[in-house]
XYZ file of C-alpha atoms in Angstrom:
696
model
C 1.703 -12.390 -35.677
C -1.339 -14.859 -36.144
C -2.696 -15.191 -39.662
C -6.097 -13.975 -40.499
C -8.784 -15.774 -42.115
C -8.871 -15.381 -45.962
C -12.433 -14.945 -45.680
C -12.457 -11.641 -44.379
C -9.805 -9.169 -46.248
C -9.928 -5.413 -44.963
C -7.575 -2.629 -45.444
C -7.077 -0.934 -42.275
C -7.979 2.453 -41.278
C -8.394 3.944 -38.081
C -8.979 7.808 -36.970
C -6.047 8.419 -34.516
C -7.045 9.683 -31.020
C -4.481 12.141 -29.550
C -5.289 10.771 -25.932
C -4.754 7.003 -26.971
C -2.559 4.907 -28.616
C -3.442 2.680 -31.581
C -4.487 -0.251 -29.160
C -5.011 1.657 -26.049
C -8.012 0.948 -23.862
C -9.144 2.974 -21.019
C -9.354 1.301 -17.901
C -12.984 3.065 -17.763
C -14.001 1.296 -20.876
C -13.395 -2.207 -19.567
C -16.739 -3.996 -18.720
C -15.333 -7.317 -17.646
C -12.002 -8.963 -17.183
C -12.164 -12.761 -17.701
C -9.166 -14.910 -17.028
C -8.873 -18.383 -18.968
C -6.897 -21.657 -18.392
C -7.178 -23.775 -21.455
C -5.625 -26.793 -19.845
C -7.925 -27.030 -16.925
C -11.099 -25.736 -19.024
C -11.655 -22.881 -16.607
C -12.976 -19.203 -16.719
C -13.418 -16.770 -14.018
C -14.712 -13.075 -13.974
C -12.206 -11.257 -11.796
C -13.263 -8.531 -9.483
C -11.342 -5.659 -7.487
C -9.294 -7.440 -4.812
C -10.123 -11.090 -5.759
C -7.957 -13.890 -5.672
C -7.003 -16.106 -8.518
C -6.488 -19.648 -7.764
C -5.303 -20.997 -11.110
C -2.579 -19.805 -13.488
C -4.134 -18.063 -16.647
C -3.280 -18.738 -20.145
C -5.480 -16.226 -21.694
C -6.997 -12.738 -20.717
C -10.320 -11.586 -22.166
C -11.371 -7.953 -22.002
C -14.831 -7.066 -22.683
C -15.067 -3.436 -23.399
C -18.134 -0.895 -23.209
C -17.606 0.004 -26.723
C -18.552 -3.221 -28.199
C -14.651 -4.490 -28.532
C -13.674 -7.792 -27.277
C -9.719 -7.940 -26.662
C -7.880 -11.225 -26.211
C -4.250 -11.722 -24.842
C -2.450 -14.779 -24.512
C 0.295 -15.795 -22.059
C 2.211 -18.445 -23.911
C 5.588 -16.345 -23.388
C 4.878 -15.243 -19.987
C 5.607 -16.730 -16.600
C 2.663 -18.072 -14.383
C 3.115 -15.165 -11.753
C 3.340 -12.379 -14.418
C 0.274 -13.584 -15.996
C -1.471 -13.361 -12.748
C -0.157 -10.013 -11.698
C -1.450 -8.411 -15.228
C -4.848 -9.862 -14.824
C -5.137 -9.009 -11.444
C -3.929 -5.379 -11.960
C -5.988 -4.657 -14.841
C -9.249 -5.873 -12.765
C -8.264 -3.778 -9.611
C -7.529 -0.455 -11.577
C -10.357 -0.809 -14.032
C -12.824 -0.936 -10.687
C -11.767 2.189 -8.549
C -13.411 2.418 -5.409
C -13.542 6.189 -5.472
C -14.377 8.995 -7.967
C -10.915 10.538 -7.037
C -9.299 7.287 -8.382
C -10.518 7.824 -11.745
C -7.571 8.745 -14.261
C -9.123 12.400 -14.927
C -8.170 13.843 -11.327
C -4.423 12.743 -12.077
C -4.612 13.954 -15.610
C -6.105 17.226 -14.660
C -3.926 17.889 -11.644
C -0.575 17.259 -13.634
C -1.765 18.513 -17.243
C -3.532 21.947 -16.391
C -1.833 23.133 -12.917
C 1.557 23.938 -12.205
C 3.519 24.306 -8.935
C 2.132 27.740 -8.172
C -1.411 27.349 -9.091
C -1.179 28.959 -12.741
C -2.868 26.922 -15.484
C -0.386 25.236 -17.821
C -0.686 23.044 -21.169
C -4.491 23.419 -21.209
C -7.253 25.591 -22.264
C -9.578 27.205 -20.098
C -12.979 25.094 -20.125
C -15.372 27.220 -21.971
C -12.812 29.989 -22.755
C -12.154 28.742 -26.401
C -15.449 27.129 -26.927
C -17.984 28.731 -29.344
C -20.764 27.309 -27.298
C -22.128 27.940 -23.596
C -21.438 25.549 -20.850
C -24.588 26.965 -18.794
C -22.403 27.483 -15.520
C -23.040 31.171 -15.326
C -25.908 33.198 -15.559
C -25.167 35.301 -18.739
C -25.351 31.924 -20.910
C -28.885 31.273 -19.338
C -29.786 34.854 -20.162
C -28.834 34.509 -23.845
C -30.668 31.296 -24.110
C -33.648 33.126 -22.770
C -33.206 35.907 -25.450
C -32.749 33.369 -28.252
C -35.837 31.495 -27.568
C -37.959 34.584 -26.598
C -38.853 33.453 -23.338
C -39.533 36.970 -21.833
C -41.353 35.917 -18.898
C -38.759 33.603 -17.542
C -35.806 34.596 -15.282
C -32.716 33.487 -14.206
C -32.637 32.157 -10.510
C -29.457 32.010 -8.202
C -30.925 30.470 -4.978
C -28.700 27.533 -5.677
C -25.409 29.450 -5.927
C -22.924 27.101 -3.715
C -25.376 24.325 -3.987
C -27.230 25.262 -0.807
C -30.332 24.358 -1.603
C -30.062 21.416 -3.933
C -26.896 19.256 -4.604
C -27.985 18.038 -8.049
C -29.217 21.372 -9.567
C -26.934 23.634 -11.278
C -26.251 27.012 -9.378
C -28.167 28.757 -12.091
C -31.619 27.941 -13.677
C -34.598 29.624 -14.980
C -37.721 29.745 -13.701
C -41.066 31.921 -14.124
C -40.775 35.744 -13.530
C -43.931 35.467 -11.492
C -42.341 33.027 -8.728
C -40.257 34.780 -6.286
C -37.080 33.367 -4.842
C -38.742 33.179 -1.358
C -41.564 31.442 -2.863
C -39.476 28.599 -4.578
C -37.346 28.190 -1.418
C -40.652 27.445 0.507
C -41.523 24.771 -2.116
C -38.384 23.018 -2.924
C -38.630 21.114 0.521
C -41.831 19.151 -1.141
C -39.950 17.937 -4.227
C -37.746 14.872 -4.428
C -34.229 15.904 -3.764
C -35.285 19.740 -3.663
C -35.270 19.626 -7.562
C -38.272 22.597 -8.383
C -39.339 23.105 -11.773
C -36.736 23.793 -14.328
C -37.340 25.710 -17.703
C -35.955 23.966 -20.880
C -37.263 25.581 -23.719
C -39.560 27.969 -25.114
C -41.658 27.661 -28.255
C -42.040 30.659 -30.796
C -45.869 30.529 -29.642
C -45.117 31.132 -26.125
C -45.578 27.522 -24.838
C -42.995 26.372 -22.443
C -41.030 22.802 -21.916
C -40.597 22.402 -18.115
C -39.100 19.520 -16.145
C -39.553 18.745 -12.489
C -39.106 15.831 -10.124
C -42.172 14.235 -8.292
C -43.803 15.793 -5.188
C -42.734 13.951 -2.131
C -45.530 15.177 0.185
C -48.935 13.856 -0.996
C -50.678 16.306 1.212
C -49.104 19.462 -0.907
C -49.519 17.588 -4.149
C -52.629 19.588 -5.262
C -51.636 22.823 -3.754
C -48.060 23.051 -5.419
C -49.463 21.850 -8.754
C -51.780 24.735 -8.810
C -49.049 27.208 -7.973
C -46.419 25.840 -10.565
C -49.194 25.575 -13.167
C -50.552 29.047 -12.429
C -46.961 30.584 -12.698
C -46.397 28.620 -16.001
C -49.603 29.919 -17.451
C -49.046 33.511 -16.583
C -45.515 33.121 -18.460
C -47.821 32.181 -21.616
C -48.794 35.214 -23.938
C -52.286 33.610 -24.268
C -52.240 32.545 -20.862
C -52.465 29.100 -22.438
C -53.202 25.756 -19.977
C -50.494 23.549 -18.728
C -50.344 19.725 -19.131
C -48.371 17.108 -17.432
C -46.616 14.296 -18.794
C -45.788 11.600 -16.179
C -42.713 9.878 -17.701
C -42.299 7.151 -15.149
C -45.821 5.696 -15.950
C -45.337 6.261 -19.810
C -41.781 4.989 -20.447
C -39.608 2.038 -20.021
C -37.695 2.166 -16.768
C -33.963 2.237 -16.530
C -33.647 -1.448 -15.628
C -35.648 -2.469 -18.741
C -33.478 -0.385 -20.861
C -30.346 -1.733 -19.489
C -31.562 -5.340 -19.867
C -32.437 -4.425 -23.898
C -28.948 -2.878 -23.960
C -27.144 -6.084 -22.641
C -29.303 -8.292 -25.089
C -28.205 -6.334 -28.051
C -24.589 -6.510 -27.163
C -25.046 -10.203 -26.911
C -26.640 -10.536 -29.987
C -24.322 -8.043 -32.138
C -21.165 -8.878 -30.237
C -20.660 -11.909 -28.114
C -22.696 -14.290 -29.907
C -21.098 -16.130 -33.326
C -22.407 -13.496 -35.941
C -24.054 -14.708 -38.813
C -25.730 -12.367 -41.058
C -27.927 -14.801 -43.065
C -29.190 -16.446 -39.847
C -32.786 -16.467 -39.727
C -32.976 -16.142 -36.027
C -30.932 -12.808 -35.986
C -33.667 -10.445 -36.898
C -36.084 -12.097 -34.420
C -33.373 -12.320 -31.757
C -32.982 -8.549 -32.425
C -36.685 -7.643 -31.820
C -36.994 -9.608 -28.990
C -34.275 -7.689 -27.122
C -36.705 -4.601 -27.464
C -34.049 -2.279 -27.757
C -35.816 -0.641 -30.973
C -38.898 -0.826 -29.172
C -37.722 1.452 -26.502
C -36.237 3.652 -29.011
C -39.475 4.290 -30.830
C -41.355 4.684 -27.352
C -39.180 7.594 -26.528
C -39.392 8.909 -29.692
C -43.077 8.369 -30.014
C -43.607 10.185 -26.728
C -41.303 13.099 -27.351
C -43.675 13.673 -30.739
C -46.781 13.745 -28.915
C -45.056 16.424 -26.603
C -44.208 18.100 -29.811
C -47.967 18.102 -31.009
C -49.040 19.637 -27.645
C -46.400 22.419 -28.015
C -46.888 23.024 -31.701
C -50.333 22.141 -32.325
C -52.111 22.878 -29.083
C -50.082 25.797 -27.809
C -50.035 24.573 -24.474
C -47.139 24.491 -22.057
C -45.768 20.843 -20.944
C -44.331 19.768 -17.889
C -42.206 16.501 -17.882
C -42.404 14.818 -14.685
C -40.028 12.209 -13.369
C -39.259 10.800 -10.045
C -36.006 12.631 -9.548
C -35.814 14.149 -12.905
C -32.635 13.005 -13.957
C -33.214 10.119 -16.482
C -36.010 9.654 -18.632
C -36.636 13.563 -18.642
C -33.180 14.109 -19.876
C -33.838 12.155 -23.225
C -37.506 13.383 -23.821
C -36.671 16.836 -23.046
C -33.861 16.799 -25.404
C -35.621 15.037 -28.282
C -38.540 17.423 -28.175
C -35.973 20.355 -28.485
C -34.252 18.633 -31.388
C -37.543 18.211 -33.307
C -38.633 21.554 -33.007
C -35.519 24.034 -32.709
C -33.133 23.696 -35.873
C -30.612 25.412 -33.889
C -30.167 22.293 -31.861
C -29.385 20.231 -35.066
C -26.207 22.317 -35.584
C -22.980 21.074 -34.045
C -22.753 23.666 -31.447
C -26.503 23.948 -30.971
C -26.343 19.936 -30.210
C -23.582 20.155 -28.185
C -25.347 23.108 -26.071
C -28.376 20.907 -25.810
C -26.449 17.861 -24.126
C -24.812 20.381 -21.851
C -27.812 22.111 -20.731
C -30.118 18.992 -20.335
C -27.791 16.328 -19.475
C -24.915 17.544 -17.783
C -26.181 20.861 -15.802
C -29.158 19.021 -15.300
C -27.815 16.524 -13.344
C -27.778 13.316 -15.155
C -25.929 10.547 -13.132
C -23.173 9.962 -15.640
C -21.110 8.276 -12.759
C -23.961 6.153 -11.846
C -25.378 5.157 -15.179
C -22.041 4.658 -17.021
C -20.801 2.572 -13.752
C -17.534 4.046 -13.647
C -16.965 2.693 -10.285
C -18.582 -0.900 -10.830
C -20.328 -0.403 -7.507
C -23.981 -1.037 -8.323
C -25.014 -2.867 -11.411
C -28.698 -1.813 -10.969
C -27.887 1.905 -11.300
C -26.125 1.040 -14.634
C -28.305 2.320 -17.564
C -27.422 3.420 -21.450
C -29.728 6.183 -21.393
C -27.367 8.488 -23.126
C -26.617 5.814 -25.710
C -30.604 5.351 -26.298
C -30.814 9.273 -26.874
C -27.838 9.050 -29.644
C -29.784 6.203 -30.879
C -33.001 8.018 -31.263
C -30.920 11.052 -32.733
C -29.433 8.721 -35.297
C -32.995 7.573 -36.195
C -33.978 11.142 -37.232
C -30.725 11.826 -38.876
C -31.507 8.556 -41.007
C -34.790 9.863 -41.796
C -33.813 13.630 -42.495
C -30.202 13.615 -43.135
C -29.734 17.331 -44.612
C -31.334 18.533 -41.505
C -28.152 18.019 -39.330
C -24.888 19.561 -39.324
C -23.242 16.287 -37.830
C -23.069 12.886 -38.903
C -23.060 9.417 -37.091
C -19.358 9.317 -36.801
C -19.759 12.447 -34.558
C -22.509 10.699 -32.470
C -20.307 7.338 -32.261
C -17.440 9.248 -30.974
C -19.231 11.142 -28.700
C -20.476 7.878 -27.102
C -16.950 6.607 -27.136
C -15.666 9.719 -25.306
C -17.967 8.523 -22.001
C -15.242 5.947 -21.345
C -12.262 8.250 -21.540
C -12.317 9.362 -17.940
C -10.734 12.916 -18.409
C -13.683 14.845 -19.291
C -16.367 16.579 -17.022
C -19.000 15.870 -19.234
C -19.226 12.227 -18.321
C -17.429 11.653 -15.228
C -19.858 12.781 -12.479
C -23.496 12.606 -11.492
C -23.966 16.620 -11.018
C -21.788 19.720 -11.218
C -21.875 19.754 -7.349
C -20.176 16.378 -7.268
C -17.324 17.671 -9.636
C -16.746 20.738 -7.574
C -16.697 18.725 -4.345
C -14.471 15.747 -5.342
C -12.030 18.097 -7.217
C -11.729 20.398 -4.370
C -10.919 17.408 -2.158
C -8.410 15.890 -4.481
C -6.717 19.273 -4.634
C -6.234 19.511 -1.179
C -5.012 16.086 -0.771
C -2.423 16.295 -3.534
C -1.525 19.963 -2.424
C -2.319 21.572 -5.717
C -2.729 25.012 -5.398
C -5.956 26.397 -7.302
C -5.477 29.985 -7.059
C -8.587 31.930 -7.610
C -10.292 29.151 -8.713
C -12.669 27.042 -6.386
C -11.703 23.431 -7.893
C -9.894 21.957 -10.476
C -11.175 22.743 -13.694
C -11.830 19.430 -16.008
C -11.757 20.111 -19.744
C -15.192 19.349 -21.515
C -15.430 16.974 -24.364
C -16.805 19.671 -26.463
C -12.906 20.600 -27.385
C -12.523 18.264 -29.951
C -9.082 19.418 -30.698
C -7.968 17.368 -27.379
C -8.704 14.176 -29.366
C -8.301 14.783 -32.868
C -6.569 16.713 -35.701
C -8.589 19.404 -37.513
C -8.579 17.021 -40.515
C -10.169 14.144 -38.664
C -12.763 16.411 -37.081
C -13.908 17.253 -40.373
C -15.517 13.530 -40.285
C -17.835 15.416 -38.016
C -19.545 17.602 -40.795
C -22.245 16.589 -43.050
C -21.890 17.759 -46.613
C -25.535 17.426 -47.213
C -26.412 19.805 -44.171
C -28.908 22.678 -45.219
C -28.573 25.385 -42.372
C -29.938 28.879 -41.836
C -26.480 30.211 -43.171
C -26.028 27.735 -46.034
C -25.203 29.237 -49.312
C -25.991 28.016 -52.801
C -25.208 28.953 -56.411
C -27.985 30.219 -58.479
C -27.428 31.707 -61.772
C -23.652 32.419 -61.414
C -24.525 34.136 -58.088
C -23.709 32.940 -54.454
C -26.818 33.482 -52.768
C -28.301 32.635 -49.002
C -30.271 29.262 -49.012
C -33.884 29.607 -48.468
C -35.914 26.391 -48.797
C -39.171 26.562 -50.447
C -41.391 23.861 -51.809
C -39.457 24.135 -55.123
C -36.092 22.948 -53.428
C -37.727 20.041 -51.505
C -37.449 16.565 -52.958
C -39.995 14.011 -51.076
C -38.185 10.937 -52.028
C -37.510 10.455 -48.452
C -41.127 9.951 -47.553
C -41.645 6.548 -49.265
C -45.151 5.641 -47.990
C -48.532 6.968 -48.511
C -49.583 9.729 -46.011
C -52.359 8.061 -44.899
C -50.123 5.234 -43.104
C -47.372 7.258 -41.798
C -46.923 8.661 -38.356
C -49.433 7.016 -36.746
C -48.499 8.035 -33.467
C -51.350 8.392 -31.188
C -53.639 5.579 -29.661
C -56.893 7.245 -31.024
C -56.697 10.048 -28.343
C -54.933 12.974 -27.243
C -53.696 11.260 -24.144
C -49.917 10.848 -23.334
C -50.378 7.524 -21.993
C -47.976 4.852 -23.659
C -48.304 1.145 -22.957
C -45.104 0.376 -21.711
C -44.644 -3.357 -23.157
C -45.812 -2.896 -26.863
C -44.386 -5.272 -29.241
C -43.448 -3.937 -32.636
C -45.427 -6.410 -34.662
C -48.732 -6.125 -32.624
C -48.252 -2.493 -32.620
C -48.073 -2.337 -36.455
C -51.460 -4.603 -36.720
C -53.120 -2.286 -34.491
C -52.211 0.854 -36.446
C -53.621 -0.378 -39.462
C -56.659 -1.308 -37.685
C -57.253 2.218 -36.618
C -57.072 3.369 -40.245
C -59.942 1.406 -40.874
C -61.840 1.690 -37.850
C -61.068 4.638 -35.326
C -62.300 8.247 -36.201
C -59.192 10.542 -36.651
C -58.481 12.356 -33.536
C -57.028 15.579 -33.576
C -53.501 14.291 -32.769
C -53.569 12.035 -35.818
C -54.909 14.894 -38.002
C -52.042 17.144 -37.020
C -49.503 14.684 -38.005
C -51.193 13.470 -41.150
C -51.434 17.381 -42.270
C -47.635 17.621 -41.336
C -46.447 14.768 -43.335
C -48.709 15.694 -46.179
C -46.814 18.767 -46.937
C -42.996 19.310 -47.889
C -40.727 18.932 -44.621
C -38.963 22.259 -43.886
C -35.699 21.228 -42.718
C -35.166 24.290 -40.635
C -38.919 23.654 -38.919
C -40.392 21.131 -37.314
C -39.281 17.360 -37.828
C -41.273 14.581 -36.946
C -39.876 10.956 -37.279
C -41.619 8.421 -38.834
C -42.481 5.509 -36.348
C -43.731 2.533 -37.895
C -41.590 -0.327 -37.129
C -40.291 -0.294 -40.815
C -38.885 3.037 -40.504
C -36.604 2.171 -37.471
C -33.491 0.499 -38.157
C -30.325 -0.852 -36.036
C -27.471 1.677 -35.819
C -24.909 -0.400 -37.477
C -22.094 1.913 -37.337
C -22.452 1.930 -33.529
C -23.221 -1.660 -32.741
C -21.508 -3.615 -35.562
C -18.348 -1.647 -36.333
C -15.909 -4.181 -34.896
C -17.586 -7.156 -36.329
C -15.603 -8.323 -39.502
C -18.707 -10.530 -40.794
C -21.070 -7.157 -40.834
C -18.518 -4.982 -42.583
C -19.062 -4.515 -46.122
C -15.874 -3.287 -48.252
C -16.380 -0.264 -50.294
C -19.846 -0.255 -49.095
C -22.516 1.060 -46.646
C -23.665 4.842 -46.127
C -19.740 5.953 -46.155
C -19.641 5.582 -49.887
C -22.373 8.342 -50.520
C -20.656 10.344 -47.989
C -17.482 10.118 -49.686
C -18.983 11.421 -52.901
C -21.152 14.105 -51.263
C -18.245 15.225 -49.237
C -16.331 15.619 -52.639
C -19.048 17.517 -54.461
C -19.386 19.879 -51.361
C -15.660 20.379 -51.401
C -16.004 21.345 -55.052
C -18.625 23.665 -54.653
C -16.750 25.413 -51.805
C -13.715 25.815 -54.115
C -16.050 27.334 -56.956
C -17.634 29.593 -54.492
C -14.193 30.848 -53.442
C -13.266 31.648 -56.963
C -16.448 33.266 -57.758
C -16.086 35.502 -54.823
C -12.676 36.191 -56.080
C -13.892 37.276 -59.564
C -16.685 39.549 -58.164
C -13.876 41.552 -56.089
C -14.415 40.259 -52.648
C -12.448 41.902 -50.032
C -8.771 40.304 -49.432
C -9.802 39.275 -45.909
C -12.565 37.010 -47.274
C -10.510 35.210 -50.033
C -7.746 32.476 -49.434
C -5.737 33.708 -52.056
C -5.675 36.806 -54.333
C -5.019 34.860 -57.652
C -8.107 33.127 -59.030
C -5.625 30.547 -60.922
C -3.808 29.563 -57.845
C -4.556 26.771 -55.792
C -7.036 27.298 -52.771
C -5.790 26.665 -49.260
C -6.787 23.721 -47.439
C -9.685 25.522 -45.453
C -12.472 22.832 -46.497
C -14.893 21.666 -44.155
C -14.751 18.128 -45.954
C -12.747 15.352 -45.040
C -12.782 14.104 -48.519
C -11.556 16.557 -50.932
C -12.482 17.035 -54.668
C -10.560 15.237 -57.094
C -8.569 17.244 -59.885
C -9.589 16.622 -63.268
C -6.668 14.269 -63.882
C -7.507 12.054 -61.022
C -9.799 9.179 -61.061
C -12.725 9.695 -58.670
C -12.594 6.385 -57.308
C -13.671 4.872 -53.738
C -10.542 4.643 -51.626
C -9.582 1.086 -50.594
C -9.897 1.450 -46.870
C -13.544 2.627 -47.122
C -15.998 0.075 -45.694
C -19.273 0.297 -43.703
C -17.242 0.505 -40.522
C -15.435 3.438 -41.540
C -13.634 5.170 -39.815
C -13.473 2.426 -37.588
C -11.820 -0.768 -38.366
C -12.567 -4.458 -37.681
C -9.395 -5.739 -38.911
C -7.628 -8.243 -36.650
C -10.998 -8.593 -35.162
C -10.693 -12.108 -36.032
C -10.256 -14.248 -32.797
C -11.983 -17.616 -33.251
C -11.184 -20.816 -31.354
C -8.761 -21.828 -34.261
C -6.749 -18.747 -33.900
C -4.888 -17.933 -30.750
C -4.898 -14.414 -29.324
C -1.556 -12.215 -29.525
C 0.989 -13.092 -26.864
C 0.759 -10.431 -24.374
C 4.657 -10.006 -24.395
C 4.567 -9.357 -28.154
C 1.850 -6.822 -27.436
C 3.944 -4.723 -25.089
C 6.861 -4.844 -27.730
C 4.378 -3.060 -30.094
C 2.791 -5.822 -31.780
C -0.980 -5.463 -32.745
C -3.977 -6.478 -30.815
C -6.158 -9.292 -31.848
C -9.889 -8.443 -31.261
C -12.584 -10.941 -30.742
C -16.112 -10.868 -31.610
C -17.290 -13.662 -30.053
C -16.705 -15.937 -26.555
C -15.857 -19.345 -26.586
C -19.146 -20.994 -27.440
C -21.114 -22.642 -24.576
C -18.792 -21.717 -22.031
C -20.125 -19.753 -19.301
C -18.618 -16.780 -17.721
């Protein structure tokens, strides 16, 4: 093993994934395969079925989760080194979806020779959340939101009218199936308007593709808007937001993401370098995060403040609308801030709505122009809101990071396909080609990512739980009694609101339009915001947000993020977790998380003891003896210390927790790990920079 620089000393800690070994990298996670010959000074990016004309001395894998892994071939023969490099390049770039690992895995793991299910869970059967693949689950969502004038539509059963829509979706009661069948041919990809969510005041959030026939534009707009208006108790107006005009496109988002990766991971990282922050701003990633949050907040104003329904329109209704519709619901509905609710939101607005995960993740490496990190952008937006209102969410940033990493484990139906129909078609063809008997099932049933027991132990899953979460069912102890928590102004602490109300949440451009300038640099926008405070008469929109921020935040009500540039931050855990120079030993947000988890665990134990002393039923108590140690049923990863133990910060904690940058130390003066050693169980050496001034 190679010595690590003494400048960076870390205690190793890594959450174990049940599907992956300690150093396993899924082939779907490999972004680029680069071979190097030190003696000849050559580098080559390998694509599938390419020839390699020189003998490699080193292999560099650039991974989609921001890791860079380097292997040395000092102890391997030249032909063996070539074979390894070419094999990885070939299998990391499959030519067909059915060559993805998930098909072989599901076929062997879940199906026996007679077609019976083996060794697996029935997707959806053991989950406490809807997958929205059946009418009953849509019915429950309609009832939950009080959308009495909306109904489940089944005209797409068997995907006979649109290949990208789910089999079941929700439409206004006043629109008959026959009308919908007449309209669908005028919409791009036959994607007629879909209901997303209903506000308690009756306003609806709807998404739809653009109308492909200009001659039918006015007629269809009137009919659709009339049906949505009839679904509103007050027959309120309907406003349309054109996302293609108001937000960055997928190519802009991809370009920004590539720049952030270059800045955070590939280029030499020096935290004190003056150019680092300006480079981050020039990437425009945070600008785009702000743009989506800002636009979503404007839609929130229309639904909440003006009581009107909103249609989100996009060319194909499969990309930008997924981000905006999800953020709007997250800001307005506390149900989606719980773990189960958030997962159902992603399932509903991304998976079932037909987001192109296969293309946007570029699993097949077919078309780089189709690749775009829209889901990562959404998770970053969610993290920004969590960062401002940490007690409003049941889940943590660790959960968001692990969810993003799961995109590159090609086993789950959640992230493998462009739409449900594609999953069904490909899995049926694969089952036939491999003679896998399906029994009564239509196709192979891929496991959803939401069954986290497939990847993590119950203890590691506890890292998803936020100790500060204040949910509807949360409990607190008042005057020695356990009571249900109800937030009032007396309970509220306004320490998170650092700026005067006159300067907070300047969201609009001085008018009520949903128009958003696409290229708006953060610094010029900040200057214009201040000039509006002095010169522009306050609009109804600005008054709405000013009034909202002047009141204590209801964590079980509407949440609006603060959007001045100073309020948005780089998501360090996601972007910098593998960079040792950026890791803070015994520092970062995890230190507060550690203490709060211990405190929450202690409160849970005290509550349990109070219930026992008050004579609770045996079924609700972990033990009948109050003095006996409680069973390990806590939701917290870090447990409360006993009075005899010091409450010190564990040595392995760092700002990268629960990920470890240890070994991520490859520099020109330090050679990578010989591949033969790795295959014998030696550790991988991870790199955070490429060789300086050497183009790939």
